[in-house]
Amino acid sequence: MNKNRPIVILGGGVAGLAVADALAENGLPCMIVERETALGGRVKNWACTATDRCLGCYCCKVDDLIQSVRSSDMVSVQLGWEVARLVRDGSKIESVGIRSVQTGEEKVADACAVVAAVGFEPYNPSEKGFWGYKRLDGVATLVELNEWVQSGNLRSFVSDVNQPLRIAFFQCVGSRDRSIGANYCSEYCCSASLRMALHLRYSYPQWDISLFYIDLQIAGKMAGALLKDARSQGIHLIQGVPGEIIQADDGRLSIVNVKNGLNAREEFDKIILSTGQRPARGMNSVAEILGLKLNEFGFISQSHAGSQEHAPAPGVYVAGTCAEPGNIQKTLLSAGRAAALILADYSNL
Ligand SMILES: Cc1cc2nc3c(=O)[nH]c(=O)nc-3n(C[C@H](O)[C@H](O)[C@H](O)COP(=O)(O)OP(=O)(O)OC[C@H]3O[C@@H](n4cnc5c(N)ncnc54)[C@H](O)[C@@H]3O)c2cc1C
Ligand code: SF4
Ligand code: SF4
């Protein structure tokens, strides 16, 4: 019997917060170990893309979770710490060693279970020169655009927001790409780009916006409304993967697009790369410490985690995008599943 011993949750993003929130609500003590200096994970950097109405991106959900976890007596939080080792007695977890990111100091936390919720890393498109990222002026990522919009600093990307601009979003950058070992869909980016396009068009109606896609992966109850809004707002949804980006002499960005079976050159002022999700930095080390396996793409293989019977890692659970890329809704579902497994197993941990 574990006599109310805590569950250690690695990662304080949406996944880790949602697991902690669900466990605390059911009276189980937990400790969130987050390597950064704040809770919230990646979502803290994403902009609200509301137009004259909420577009249902779920990003503000993270603030509700932080507030709920912070006000709970059942949850303690260690910021600036990461996992160093796992101590077992036979198959049972005894404790978790954690290390300060800043000083390297180590300490031991009593634990009967561990949840890996260490999230993802956005793809870095400079790995593939094709995209012109960090090489051509005016090419940026959806990550950067979110940060500029969120901080109200868009002028560092567009010097005069009042001028008419042509902007293109390129989908599936670093996803669905066998050549870089990422032959999977990151699932969040079609919706997130479309919402951002709508937000920009609403804020700067003089901007002309195109979105180039392989096929639009937009699901959920807002899907129909988003597509309808895109059409009514004149956002050009263009199926096709544009060719290499070239900077013309006047600084504009030129691409080749196939139109009616013919190659057509088009020019844009700015190109936004919708970068996919890659395994988090340090994933190998977390997996090794916890005794988990990684799948072919480097995410945690879910068949080796979960409830007690899922050897070889009893007492170790997985939640969120460290197991599979996805949006916030999918992350919340996965966190709910992890919490339900822990609740079912708790008396035997
Ligand atoms: C540009 C962009 C825009 C997006 N916009 C949307 C959107 O509008 N709507 C939507 O639904 N989804 C969106 N997403 C997807 C969304 O960001 C993810 O679904 C969500 O962040 C997943 O949460 P997570 O907790 O699994 O991972 P993360 O947010 O990555 O959180 C993981 C946490 O774990 C911590 N961590 C990592 N390693 C360790 C370690 N070893 N020890 C301790 N802590 C560790 C990290 O610091 C981080 O705080 C977007 C993604 C991107 C890239
Ligand atoms: S658009 Fe997203 S962040 Fe903005 S209010 Fe709606 S759900 Fe919240
Ligand atoms: S969600 Fe869209 S942009 Fe993202 S990987 Fe899937 S198809 Fe490509």
mmCIF file of N, CA and C in Angstrom, residues 206-248:
data_model
loop_
_atom_site.group_PDB
_atom_site.id
_atom_site.type_symbol
_atom_site.label_atom_id
_atom_site.label_comp_id
_atom_site.label_asym_id
_atom_site.label_seq_id
_atom_site.Cartn_x
_atom_site.Cartn_y
_atom_site.Cartn_z
ATOM 1 N N GLN A 206 -5.855 44.765 -45.299
ATOM 2 C CA GLN A 206 -5.143 45.081 -46.548
ATOM 3 C C GLN A 206 -4.148 43.985 -46.937
ATOM 4 N N TRP A 207 -3.946 42.994 -46.078
ATOM 5 C CA TRP A 207 -3.007 41.913 -46.390
ATOM 6 C C TRP A 207 -3.722 40.821 -47.192
ATOM 7 N N ASP A 208 -3.008 40.311 -48.200
ATOM 8 C CA ASP A 208 -3.534 39.222 -49.028
ATOM 9 C C ASP A 208 -2.861 37.929 -48.542
ATOM 10 N N ILE A 209 -3.660 36.935 -48.155
ATOM 11 C CA ILE A 209 -3.065 35.766 -47.489
ATOM 12 C C ILE A 209 -3.402 34.471 -48.234
ATOM 13 N N SER A 210 -2.353 33.667 -48.481
ATOM 14 C CA SER A 210 -2.529 32.352 -49.114
ATOM 15 C C SER A 210 -2.017 31.273 -48.167
ATOM 16 N N LEU A 211 -2.613 30.105 -48.268
ATOM 17 C CA LEU A 211 -2.157 28.982 -47.437
ATOM 18 C C LEU A 211 -1.991 27.765 -48.352
ATOM 19 N N PHE A 212 -0.740 27.311 -48.496
ATOM 20 C CA PHE A 212 -0.432 26.163 -49.360
ATOM 21 C C PHE A 212 -0.418 24.898 -48.510
ATOM 22 N N TYR A 213 -1.188 23.905 -48.917
ATOM 23 C CA TYR A 213 -1.306 22.702 -48.090
ATOM 24 C C TYR A 213 -1.225 21.436 -48.937
ATOM 25 N N ILE A 214 -0.930 20.306 -48.258
ATOM 26 C CA ILE A 214 -0.972 19.007 -48.948
ATOM 27 C C ILE A 214 -2.421 18.521 -48.932
ATOM 28 N N ASP A 215 -2.968 18.347 -47.728
ATOM 29 C CA ASP A 215 -4.419 18.247 -47.572
ATOM 30 C C ASP A 215 -4.735 18.817 -46.203
ATOM 31 N N LEU A 216 -5.841 19.514 -46.107
ATOM 32 C CA LEU A 216 -6.112 20.237 -44.864
ATOM 33 C C LEU A 216 -6.623 19.278 -43.797
ATOM 34 N N GLN A 217 -5.854 19.153 -42.721
ATOM 35 C CA GLN A 217 -6.249 18.271 -41.619
ATOM 36 C C GLN A 217 -6.866 19.144 -40.527
ATOM 37 N N ILE A 218 -8.149 19.418 -40.696
ATOM 38 C CA ILE A 218 -8.827 20.262 -39.710
ATOM 39 C C ILE A 218 -10.036 19.498 -39.204
ATOM 40 N N ALA A 219 -10.016 19.206 -37.906
ATOM 41 C CA ALA A 219 -11.137 18.449 -37.350
ATOM 42 C C ALA A 219 -11.722 19.225 -36.173
ATOM 43 N N GLY A 220 -12.759 18.685 -35.584
ATOM 44 C CA GLY A 220 -13.346 19.314 -34.402
ATOM 45 C C GLY A 220 -14.545 20.160 -34.772
ATOM 46 N N LYS A 221 -15.228 20.628 -33.738
ATOM 47 C CA LYS A 221 -16.501 21.310 -33.995
ATOM 48 C C LYS A 221 -16.341 22.670 -34.675
ATOM 49 N N MET A 222 -15.119 23.254 -34.625
ATOM 50 C CA MET A 222 -14.908 24.556 -35.269
ATOM 51 C C MET A 222 -14.487 24.415 -36.734
ATOM 52 N N ALA A 223 -14.233 23.176 -37.197
ATOM 53 C CA ALA A 223 -13.624 22.986 -38.521
ATOM 54 C C ALA A 223 -14.435 23.663 -39.633
ATOM 55 N N GLY A 224 -15.744 23.372 -39.665
ATOM 56 C CA GLY A 224 -16.598 23.929 -40.718
ATOM 57 C C GLY A 224 -16.594 25.449 -40.678
ATOM 58 N N ALA A 225 -16.684 26.006 -39.463
ATOM 59 C CA ALA A 225 -16.746 27.467 -39.318
ATOM 60 C C ALA A 225 -15.435 28.111 -39.767
ATOM 61 N N LEU A 226 -14.301 27.465 -39.452
ATOM 62 C CA LEU A 226 -13.000 28.033 -39.847
ATOM 63 C C LEU A 226 -12.879 28.079 -41.370
ATOM 64 N N LEU A 227 -13.273 26.991 -42.022
ATOM 65 C CA LEU A 227 -13.165 26.944 -43.486
ATOM 66 C C LEU A 227 -14.122 27.951 -44.134
ATOM 67 N N LYS A 228 -15.311 28.062 -43.553
ATOM 68 C CA LYS A 228 -16.285 29.020 -44.086
ATOM 69 C C LYS A 228 -15.741 30.449 -43.931
ATOM 70 N N ASP A 229 -15.183 30.739 -42.755
ATOM 71 C CA ASP A 229 -14.601 32.072 -42.518
ATOM 72 C C ASP A 229 -13.467 32.344 -43.502
ATOM 73 N N ALA A 230 -12.612 31.311 -43.719
ATOM 74 C CA ALA A 230 -11.463 31.500 -44.621
ATOM 75 C C ALA A 230 -11.961 31.906 -46.005
ATOM 76 N N ARG A 231 -12.995 31.227 -46.475
ATOM 77 C CA ARG A 231 -13.515 31.547 -47.819
ATOM 78 C C ARG A 231 -14.128 32.940 -47.829
ATOM 79 N N SER A 232 -14.943 33.234 -46.818
ATOM 80 C CA SER A 232 -15.621 34.538 -46.846
ATOM 81 C C SER A 232 -14.627 35.687 -46.649
ATOM 82 N N GLN A 233 -13.490 35.416 -46.008
ATOM 83 C CA GLN A 233 -12.486 36.472 -45.790
ATOM 84 C C GLN A 233 -11.470 36.539 -46.931
ATOM 85 N N GLY A 234 -11.666 35.725 -47.962
ATOM 86 C CA GLY A 234 -10.793 35.800 -49.141
ATOM 87 C C GLY A 234 -9.407 35.225 -48.919
ATOM 88 N N ILE A 235 -9.264 34.303 -47.958
ATOM 89 C CA ILE A 235 -7.960 33.637 -47.787
ATOM 90 C C ILE A 235 -7.854 32.557 -48.866
ATOM 91 N N HIS A 236 -6.736 32.565 -49.599
ATOM 92 C CA HIS A 236 -6.591 31.614 -50.709
ATOM 93 C C HIS A 236 -6.074 30.289 -50.161
ATOM 94 N N LEU A 237 -6.886 29.243 -50.242
ATOM 95 C CA LEU A 237 -6.458 27.908 -49.803
ATOM 96 C C LEU A 237 -6.016 27.159 -51.054
ATOM 97 N N ILE A 238 -4.714 26.864 -51.139
ATOM 98 C CA ILE A 238 -4.160 26.331 -52.391
ATOM 99 C C ILE A 238 -3.532 24.966 -52.131
ATOM 100 N N GLN A 239 -4.064 23.948 -52.802
ATOM 101 C CA GLN A 239 -3.491 22.614 -52.600
ATOM 102 C C GLN A 239 -2.239 22.474 -53.455
ATOM 103 N N GLY A 240 -1.131 22.104 -52.813
ATOM 104 C CA GLY A 240 0.119 21.933 -53.550
ATOM 105 C C GLY A 240 1.295 22.320 -52.683
ATOM 106 N N VAL A 241 2.430 21.691 -52.956
ATOM 107 C CA VAL A 241 3.647 22.025 -52.210
ATOM 108 C C VAL A 241 4.495 22.902 -53.115
ATOM 109 N N PRO A 242 4.674 24.172 -52.760
ATOM 110 C CA PRO A 242 5.452 25.053 -53.630
ATOM 111 C C PRO A 242 6.909 24.621 -53.700
ATOM 112 N N GLY A 243 7.570 25.004 -54.792
ATOM 113 C CA GLY A 243 8.986 24.670 -54.949
ATOM 114 C C GLY A 243 9.858 25.571 -54.097
ATOM 115 N N GLU A 244 11.150 25.439 -54.305
ATOM 116 C CA GLU A 244 12.129 26.178 -53.493
ATOM 117 C C GLU A 244 11.870 27.691 -53.545
ATOM 118 N N ILE A 245 12.129 28.355 -52.410
ATOM 119 C CA ILE A 245 11.902 29.808 -52.331
ATOM 120 C C ILE A 245 13.166 30.534 -52.812
ATOM 121 N N ILE A 246 12.959 31.525 -53.672
ATOM 122 C CA ILE A 246 14.100 32.313 -54.178
ATOM 123 C C ILE A 246 13.843 33.781 -53.845
ATOM 124 N N GLN A 247 14.891 34.494 -53.433
ATOM 125 C CA GLN A 247 14.713 35.927 -53.151
ATOM 126 C C GLN A 247 15.005 36.719 -54.427
ATOM 127 N N ALA A 248 14.002 37.443 -54.907
ATOM 128 C CA ALA A 248 14.189 38.249 -56.120
ATOM 129 C C ALA A 248 15.033 39.479 -55.787
#
